[in-house]
């Protein structure tokens, strides 16, 4: 079946502009995650959605970052007034949620490569 | 989540088994061991996970020691396409916390 789909695959924009990144999770996956990966570094958790629960926003680096999710489908990550430090690959993952939560693997898309000039 | 320790890099000959170690000495009873890999310019790919028992799937085997303080990921017949960074993650919460992983180079 289809995996996690992210768009655009690449985005180049000028400093100060707003950007919106999209994630289509695997059908039926109720949990959705956003991560960021800077060049040569590991993944940083940004935000987590699970069903109708309030999202876990504990990883968002500043109030310029926000994310929304409509039901159990598409999510968008928005970065306002972009800075050069925001340049990174933004990765989305989705999973089923089983008992205890941590027994269901997350499946990742290939990310959006964001470059801020 | 417990911290993991992995070698920075490893080499393996094509066709041979690749054995990737991971130490997680502070793991607690309800934490799972997960393995992911990341090939250049792609998102992380789930490989396998386990709690206490050894696990095997079409990609790999996961051997967890009885005290659960370490584990080994085994790729039984490595190919050139297995060249990637391999991440061992100990997880008991929703988010995954990635370390720096092991860079596995498979050579002909």
PDB file of C-alpha atoms in Angstrom:
ATOM      1  CA  UNK A   1       0.000   0.000   0.000  1.00  0.00           C
ATOM      2  CA  UNK A   2       0.990   3.653  -0.195  1.00  0.00           C
ATOM      3  CA  UNK A   3       3.444   4.960   2.333  1.00  0.00           C
ATOM      4  CA  UNK A   4       3.684   8.357   3.964  1.00  0.00           C
ATOM      5  CA  UNK A   5       3.677  11.060   1.312  1.00  0.00           C
ATOM      6  CA  UNK A   6       5.198  14.502   1.794  1.00  0.00           C
ATOM      7  CA  UNK A   7       5.081  17.546  -0.442  1.00  0.00           C
ATOM      8  CA  UNK A   8       6.846  19.411  -1.780  1.00  0.00           C
ATOM      9  CA  UNK A   9       9.960  17.266  -1.874  1.00  0.00           C
ATOM     10  CA  UNK A  10      12.096  20.406  -2.117  1.00  0.00           C
ATOM     11  CA  UNK A  11      11.366  23.998  -1.204  1.00  0.00           C
ATOM     12  CA  UNK A  12      13.616  27.001  -1.638  1.00  0.00           C
ATOM     13  CA  UNK A  13      12.438  30.309  -0.249  1.00  0.00           C
ATOM     14  CA  UNK A  14      13.738  33.670   0.872  1.00  0.00           C
ATOM     15  CA  UNK A  15      14.340  34.555   4.476  1.00  0.00           C
ATOM     16  CA  UNK A  16      11.243  36.065   6.054  1.00  0.00           C
ATOM     17  CA  UNK A  17       8.735  34.230   3.906  1.00  0.00           C
ATOM     18  CA  UNK A  18       6.182  31.771   5.300  1.00  0.00           C
ATOM     19  CA  UNK A  19       6.229  28.126   4.176  1.00  0.00           C
ATOM     20  CA  UNK A  20       3.716  25.328   4.449  1.00  0.00           C
ATOM     21  CA  UNK A  21       4.703  21.677   4.312  1.00  0.00           C
ATOM     22  CA  UNK A  22       2.234  18.855   3.787  1.00  0.00           C
ATOM     23  CA  UNK A  23       2.070  15.280   5.031  1.00  0.00           C
ATOM     24  CA  UNK A  24      -0.323  12.535   3.945  1.00  0.00           C
ATOM     25  CA  UNK A  25      -0.091   9.659   6.441  1.00  0.00           C
ATOM     26  CA  UNK A  26      -0.693   6.000   5.762  1.00  0.00           C
ATOM     27  CA  UNK A  27      -4.431   5.355   5.623  1.00  0.00           C
ATOM     28  CA  UNK A  28      -5.753   4.202   8.979  1.00  0.00           C
ATOM     29  CA  UNK A  29      -2.815   5.510  10.986  1.00  0.00           C
ATOM     30  CA  UNK A  30      -4.149   7.600  13.833  1.00  0.00           C
ATOM     31  CA  UNK A  31      -0.813   8.926  15.060  1.00  0.00           C
ATOM     32  CA  UNK A  32       1.227  11.474  13.099  1.00  0.00           C
ATOM     33  CA  UNK A  33       4.616  12.958  13.942  1.00  0.00           C
ATOM     34  CA  UNK A  34       6.814  15.728  12.576  1.00  0.00           C
ATOM     35  CA  UNK A  35      10.598  15.698  12.934  1.00  0.00           C
ATOM     36  CA  UNK A  36      13.397  17.924  11.682  1.00  0.00           C
ATOM     37  CA  UNK A  37      16.827  16.807  10.509  1.00  0.00           C
ATOM     38  CA  UNK A  38      19.566  19.353  10.002  1.00  0.00           C
ATOM     39  CA  UNK A  39      22.445  18.510   7.693  1.00  0.00           C
ATOM     40  CA  UNK A  40      24.626  15.775   9.158  1.00  0.00           C
ATOM     41  CA  UNK A  41      22.603  15.503  12.336  1.00  0.00           C
ATOM     42  CA  UNK A  42      20.011  13.212  13.873  1.00  0.00           C
ATOM     43  CA  UNK A  43      16.254  13.705  13.947  1.00  0.00           C
ATOM     44  CA  UNK A  44      14.666  16.212  16.323  1.00  0.00           C
ATOM     45  CA  UNK A  45      11.069  15.661  17.403  1.00  0.00           C
ATOM     46  CA  UNK A  46       8.760  18.590  16.698  1.00  0.00           C
ATOM     47  CA  UNK A  47       5.103  17.664  17.267  1.00  0.00           C
ATOM     48  CA  UNK A  48       2.801  14.644  17.660  1.00  0.00           C
ATOM     49  CA  UNK A  49      -0.909  14.225  16.857  1.00  0.00           C
ATOM     50  CA  UNK A  50      -3.044  11.361  18.132  1.00  0.00           C
ATOM     51  CA  UNK A  51      -6.716  11.254  17.222  1.00  0.00           C
ATOM     52  CA  UNK A  52      -8.724  14.014  18.869  1.00  0.00           C
ATOM     53  CA  UNK A  53      -6.282  14.487  21.733  1.00  0.00           C
ATOM     54  CA  UNK A  54      -4.440  17.762  22.170  1.00  0.00           C
ATOM     55  CA  UNK A  55      -1.179  17.546  20.189  1.00  0.00           C
ATOM     56  CA  UNK A  56       2.161  17.238  21.937  1.00  0.00           C
ATOM     57  CA  UNK A  57       3.913  20.434  20.837  1.00  0.00           C
ATOM     58  CA  UNK A  58       6.856  20.080  23.169  1.00  0.00           C
ATOM     59  CA  UNK A  59       9.435  19.903  20.365  1.00  0.00           C
ATOM     60  CA  UNK A  60       8.471  23.026  18.439  1.00  0.00           C
ATOM     61  CA  UNK A  61      11.536  25.319  18.550  1.00  0.00           C
ATOM     62  CA  UNK A  62       9.697  28.643  18.504  1.00  0.00           C
ATOM     63  CA  UNK A  63       6.278  30.241  18.072  1.00  0.00           C
ATOM     64  CA  UNK A  64       7.043  30.654  14.375  1.00  0.00           C
ATOM     65  CA  UNK A  65       6.340  26.945  14.023  1.00  0.00           C
ATOM     66  CA  UNK A  66       2.815  25.533  14.048  1.00  0.00           C
ATOM     67  CA  UNK A  67       1.065  22.444  12.751  1.00  0.00           C
ATOM     68  CA  UNK A  68      -2.462  21.320  12.125  1.00  0.00           C
ATOM     69  CA  UNK A  69      -4.111  18.042  11.383  1.00  0.00           C
ATOM     70  CA  UNK A  70      -7.611  17.498  10.059  1.00  0.00           C
ATOM     71  CA  UNK A  71      -9.112  14.450  11.723  1.00  0.00           C
ATOM     72  CA  UNK A  72      -6.909  11.454  11.049  1.00  0.00           C
ATOM     73  CA  UNK A  73      -5.703  12.595   7.671  1.00  0.00           C
ATOM     74  CA  UNK A  74      -3.505  15.296   6.224  1.00  0.00           C
ATOM     75  CA  UNK A  75      -1.248  17.455   8.367  1.00  0.00           C
ATOM     76  CA  UNK A  76       0.445  20.736   7.522  1.00  0.00           C
ATOM     77  CA  UNK A  77       3.499  22.202   9.212  1.00  0.00           C
ATOM     78  CA  UNK A  78       3.776  25.974   8.871  1.00  0.00           C
ATOM     79  CA  UNK A  79       6.885  28.031   9.480  1.00  0.00           C
ATOM     80  CA  UNK A  80       6.349  31.782   9.604  1.00  0.00           C
ATOM     81  CA  UNK A  81       9.000  34.406   8.931  1.00  0.00           C
ATOM     82  CA  UNK A  82      11.565  31.778   7.987  1.00  0.00           C
ATOM     83  CA  UNK A  83      15.175  32.113   9.112  1.00  0.00           C
ATOM     84  CA  UNK A  84      18.291  30.527   7.629  1.00  0.00           C
ATOM     85  CA  UNK A  85      18.534  28.279  10.705  1.00  0.00           C
ATOM     86  CA  UNK A  86      15.246  26.693   9.620  1.00  0.00           C
ATOM     87  CA  UNK A  87      17.014  25.063   6.668  1.00  0.00           C
ATOM     88  CA  UNK A  88      16.658  21.310   7.169  1.00  0.00           C
ATOM     89  CA  UNK A  89      14.784  18.222   6.022  1.00  0.00           C
ATOM     90  CA  UNK A  90      11.346  18.059   7.621  1.00  0.00           C
ATOM     91  CA  UNK A  91      10.172  14.484   8.069  1.00  0.00           C
ATOM     92  CA  UNK A  92       6.693  13.186   8.775  1.00  0.00           C
ATOM     93  CA  UNK A  93       5.868   9.776  10.217  1.00  0.00           C
ATOM     94  CA  UNK A  94       2.645   7.937  11.006  1.00  0.00           C
ATOM     95  CA  UNK A  95       1.716   4.868  13.012  1.00  0.00           C
ATOM     96  CA  UNK A  96      -1.095   2.829  14.392  1.00  0.00           C
ATOM     97  CA  UNK A  97      -1.570   3.179  18.115  1.00  0.00           C
ATOM     98  CA  UNK A  98      -1.619  -0.025  20.082  1.00  0.00           C
ATOM     99  CA  UNK A  99      -1.778  -0.700  23.783  1.00  0.00           C
ATOM    100  CA  UNK A 100       0.972   1.294  25.428  1.00  0.00           C
ATOM    101  CA  UNK A 101       1.628   3.306  22.276  1.00  0.00           C
ATOM    102  CA  UNK A 102       5.287   2.427  21.958  1.00  0.00           C
ATOM    103  CA  UNK A 103       4.717  -1.003  20.401  1.00  0.00           C
ATOM    104  CA  UNK A 104       3.713   0.375  17.014  1.00  0.00           C
ATOM    105  CA  UNK A 105       6.490   1.378  14.611  1.00  0.00           C
ATOM    106  CA  UNK A 106       6.498   4.781  12.998  1.00  0.00           C
ATOM    107  CA  UNK A 107       6.773   4.838   9.209  1.00  0.00           C
ATOM    108  CA  UNK A 108       8.458   7.836   7.637  1.00  0.00           C
ATOM    109  CA  UNK A 109       8.071   9.758   4.421  1.00  0.00           C
ATOM    110  CA  UNK A 110      11.119  10.956   2.493  1.00  0.00           C
ATOM    111  CA  UNK A 111      10.778  14.475   3.824  1.00  0.00           C
ATOM    112  CA  UNK A 112      10.718  18.012   2.484  1.00  0.00           C
ATOM    113  CA  UNK A 113      14.140  19.576   1.997  1.00  0.00           C
ATOM    114  CA  UNK A 114      13.748  23.225   2.979  1.00  0.00           C
ATOM    115  CA  UNK A 115      16.393  25.746   2.013  1.00  0.00           C
ATOM    116  CA  UNK A 116      16.193  29.326   3.246  1.00  0.00           C
ATOM    117  CA  UNK A 117      18.236  31.810   1.219  1.00  0.00           C
TER     118      UNK A 117
ATOM    119  CA  UNK B   1      13.939   7.279  27.075  1.00  0.00           C
ATOM    120  CA  UNK B   2      17.122   5.332  27.805  1.00  0.00           C
ATOM    121  CA  UNK B   3      20.296   6.321  26.033  1.00  0.00           C
ATOM    122  CA  UNK B   4      21.915   3.965  23.530  1.00  0.00           C
ATOM    123  CA  UNK B   5      25.535   3.551  22.535  1.00  0.00           C
ATOM    124  CA  UNK B   6      26.549   2.345  19.073  1.00  0.00           C
ATOM    125  CA  UNK B   7      29.854   2.189  17.224  1.00  0.00           C
ATOM    126  CA  UNK B   8      30.319   5.116  14.880  1.00  0.00           C
ATOM    127  CA  UNK B   9      31.039   2.984  11.841  1.00  0.00           C
ATOM    128  CA  UNK B  10      31.404  -0.592  10.639  1.00  0.00           C
ATOM    129  CA  UNK B  11      32.365  -2.377   7.441  1.00  0.00           C
ATOM    130  CA  UNK B  12      30.958  -5.616   6.086  1.00  0.00           C
ATOM    131  CA  UNK B  13      31.715  -7.670   2.988  1.00  0.00           C
ATOM    132  CA  UNK B  14      28.862  -8.232   0.586  1.00  0.00           C
ATOM    133  CA  UNK B  15      27.159 -11.582   1.224  1.00  0.00           C
ATOM    134  CA  UNK B  16      28.394 -11.825   4.791  1.00  0.00           C
ATOM    135  CA  UNK B  17      26.317 -11.260   7.909  1.00  0.00           C
ATOM    136  CA  UNK B  18      26.399  -7.758   9.357  1.00  0.00           C
ATOM    137  CA  UNK B  19      26.146  -7.714  13.153  1.00  0.00           C
ATOM    138  CA  UNK B  20      25.434  -4.262  14.563  1.00  0.00           C
ATOM    139  CA  UNK B  21      25.724  -3.940  18.358  1.00  0.00           C
ATOM    140  CA  UNK B  22      23.876  -1.563  20.647  1.00  0.00           C
ATOM    141  CA  UNK B  23      24.287  -0.959  24.373  1.00  0.00           C
ATOM    142  CA  UNK B  24      21.327   0.262  26.406  1.00  0.00           C
ATOM    143  CA  UNK B  25      22.363  -0.467  29.969  1.00  0.00           C
ATOM    144  CA  UNK B  26      19.788   1.892  31.530  1.00  0.00           C
ATOM    145  CA  UNK B  27      16.789   0.382  29.735  1.00  0.00           C
ATOM    146  CA  UNK B  28      13.687  -0.081  31.875  1.00  0.00           C
ATOM    147  CA  UNK B  29      11.154  -2.871  31.796  1.00  0.00           C
ATOM    148  CA  UNK B  30       8.586  -1.266  29.543  1.00  0.00           C
ATOM    149  CA  UNK B  31      10.976   0.139  26.935  1.00  0.00           C
ATOM    150  CA  UNK B  32      11.147  -1.402  23.487  1.00  0.00           C
ATOM    151  CA  UNK B  33      14.294  -1.660  21.368  1.00  0.00           C
ATOM    152  CA  UNK B  34      13.751  -0.309  17.852  1.00  0.00           C
ATOM    153  CA  UNK B  35      16.045  -0.335  14.832  1.00  0.00           C
ATOM    154  CA  UNK B  36      15.761   2.037  11.900  1.00  0.00           C
ATOM    155  CA  UNK B  37      18.101   2.761   9.042  1.00  0.00           C
ATOM    156  CA  UNK B  38      18.532   5.810   6.856  1.00  0.00           C
ATOM    157  CA  UNK B  39      19.891   5.683   3.358  1.00  0.00           C
ATOM    158  CA  UNK B  40      21.165   8.968   1.975  1.00  0.00           C
ATOM    159  CA  UNK B  41      18.416  11.426   1.016  1.00  0.00           C
ATOM    160  CA  UNK B  42      15.629   9.160   2.247  1.00  0.00           C
ATOM    161  CA  UNK B  43      13.525   9.085   5.389  1.00  0.00           C
ATOM    162  CA  UNK B  44      14.322   6.573   8.123  1.00  0.00           C
ATOM    163  CA  UNK B  45      13.160   3.043   7.343  1.00  0.00           C
ATOM    164  CA  UNK B  46      11.744   0.856  10.089  1.00  0.00           C
ATOM    165  CA  UNK B  47      13.585  -2.476  10.382  1.00  0.00           C
ATOM    166  CA  UNK B  48      12.491  -4.336  13.494  1.00  0.00           C
ATOM    167  CA  UNK B  49      11.655  -3.946  17.172  1.00  0.00           C
ATOM    168  CA  UNK B  50      11.383  -6.090  20.287  1.00  0.00           C
ATOM    169  CA  UNK B  51      10.832  -6.037  24.033  1.00  0.00           C
ATOM    170  CA  UNK B  52      12.372  -9.169  25.538  1.00  0.00           C
ATOM    171  CA  UNK B  53      12.352 -11.964  22.998  1.00  0.00           C
ATOM    172  CA  UNK B  54      14.476 -12.251  19.906  1.00  0.00           C
ATOM    173  CA  UNK B  55      12.647 -11.195  16.775  1.00  0.00           C
ATOM    174  CA  UNK B  56      13.050 -11.998  13.089  1.00  0.00           C
ATOM    175  CA  UNK B  57      11.411 -10.590   9.989  1.00  0.00           C
ATOM    176  CA  UNK B  58      12.171 -10.498   6.282  1.00  0.00           C
ATOM    177  CA  UNK B  59      14.786  -7.803   6.741  1.00  0.00           C
ATOM    178  CA  UNK B  60      16.733  -8.754   9.842  1.00  0.00           C
ATOM    179  CA  UNK B  61      16.982 -10.482  13.194  1.00  0.00           C
ATOM    180  CA  UNK B  62      17.110  -8.763  16.576  1.00  0.00           C
ATOM    181  CA  UNK B  63      18.908 -10.487  19.418  1.00  0.00           C
ATOM    182  CA  UNK B  64      18.286  -9.013  22.883  1.00  0.00           C
ATOM    183  CA  UNK B  65      20.393 -10.199  25.809  1.00  0.00           C
ATOM    184  CA  UNK B  66      18.611 -11.751  28.761  1.00  0.00           C
ATOM    185  CA  UNK B  67      19.319  -8.728  30.979  1.00  0.00           C
ATOM    186  CA  UNK B  68      18.148  -6.478  28.098  1.00  0.00           C
ATOM    187  CA  UNK B  69      21.173  -4.223  28.500  1.00  0.00           C
ATOM    188  CA  UNK B  70      22.343  -4.781  24.950  1.00  0.00           C
ATOM    189  CA  UNK B  71      21.124  -6.008  21.592  1.00  0.00           C
ATOM    190  CA  UNK B  72      22.424  -6.912  18.153  1.00  0.00           C
ATOM    191  CA  UNK B  73      20.842  -6.328  14.786  1.00  0.00           C
ATOM    192  CA  UNK B  74      21.766  -9.006  12.286  1.00  0.00           C
ATOM    193  CA  UNK B  75      21.511  -8.581   8.522  1.00  0.00           C
ATOM    194  CA  UNK B  76      22.106 -12.191   7.446  1.00  0.00           C
ATOM    195  CA  UNK B  77      23.418 -11.569   3.917  1.00  0.00           C
ATOM    196  CA  UNK B  78      24.450  -7.963   3.493  1.00  0.00           C
ATOM    197  CA  UNK B  79      24.166  -6.358   0.064  1.00  0.00           C
ATOM    198  CA  UNK B  80      25.524  -3.074  -1.251  1.00  0.00           C
ATOM    199  CA  UNK B  81      22.047  -1.592  -0.815  1.00  0.00           C
ATOM    200  CA  UNK B  82      22.305  -2.158   2.930  1.00  0.00           C
ATOM    201  CA  UNK B  83      24.884   0.630   3.156  1.00  0.00           C
ATOM    202  CA  UNK B  84      23.203   3.146   5.467  1.00  0.00           C
ATOM    203  CA  UNK B  85      23.201   4.678   8.932  1.00  0.00           C
ATOM    204  CA  UNK B  86      21.585   2.291  11.424  1.00  0.00           C
ATOM    205  CA  UNK B  87      19.876   3.688  14.505  1.00  0.00           C
ATOM    206  CA  UNK B  88      19.176   1.755  17.691  1.00  0.00           C
ATOM    207  CA  UNK B  89      16.443   3.450  19.754  1.00  0.00           C
ATOM    208  CA  UNK B  90      14.998   2.589  23.136  1.00  0.00           C
ATOM    209  CA  UNK B  91      11.452   3.804  23.363  1.00  0.00           C
ATOM    210  CA  UNK B  92       8.682   3.986  25.960  1.00  0.00           C
ATOM    211  CA  UNK B  93       6.956   7.121  24.794  1.00  0.00           C
ATOM    212  CA  UNK B  94       5.326   8.290  21.621  1.00  0.00           C
ATOM    213  CA  UNK B  95       8.314  10.071  20.141  1.00  0.00           C
ATOM    214  CA  UNK B  96      11.484   8.469  18.835  1.00  0.00           C
ATOM    215  CA  UNK B  97      14.785   9.884  20.040  1.00  0.00           C
ATOM    216  CA  UNK B  98      17.494   9.272  17.457  1.00  0.00           C
ATOM    217  CA  UNK B  99      21.183   9.190  18.358  1.00  0.00           C
ATOM    218  CA  UNK B 100      24.035   9.330  15.874  1.00  0.00           C
ATOM    219  CA  UNK B 101      23.784   5.677  14.798  1.00  0.00           C
ATOM    220  CA  UNK B 102      26.275   3.349  13.102  1.00  0.00           C
ATOM    221  CA  UNK B 103      27.359   4.026   9.567  1.00  0.00           C
ATOM    222  CA  UNK B 104      27.491   0.594   7.905  1.00  0.00           C
ATOM    223  CA  UNK B 105      29.521   0.358   4.720  1.00  0.00           C
ATOM    224  CA  UNK B 106      29.021  -2.830   2.708  1.00  0.00           C
ATOM    225  CA  UNK B 107      31.836  -3.417   0.241  1.00  0.00           C
ATOM    226  CA  UNK B 108      32.065  -5.760  -2.782  1.00  0.00           C
TER     227      UNK B 108
END
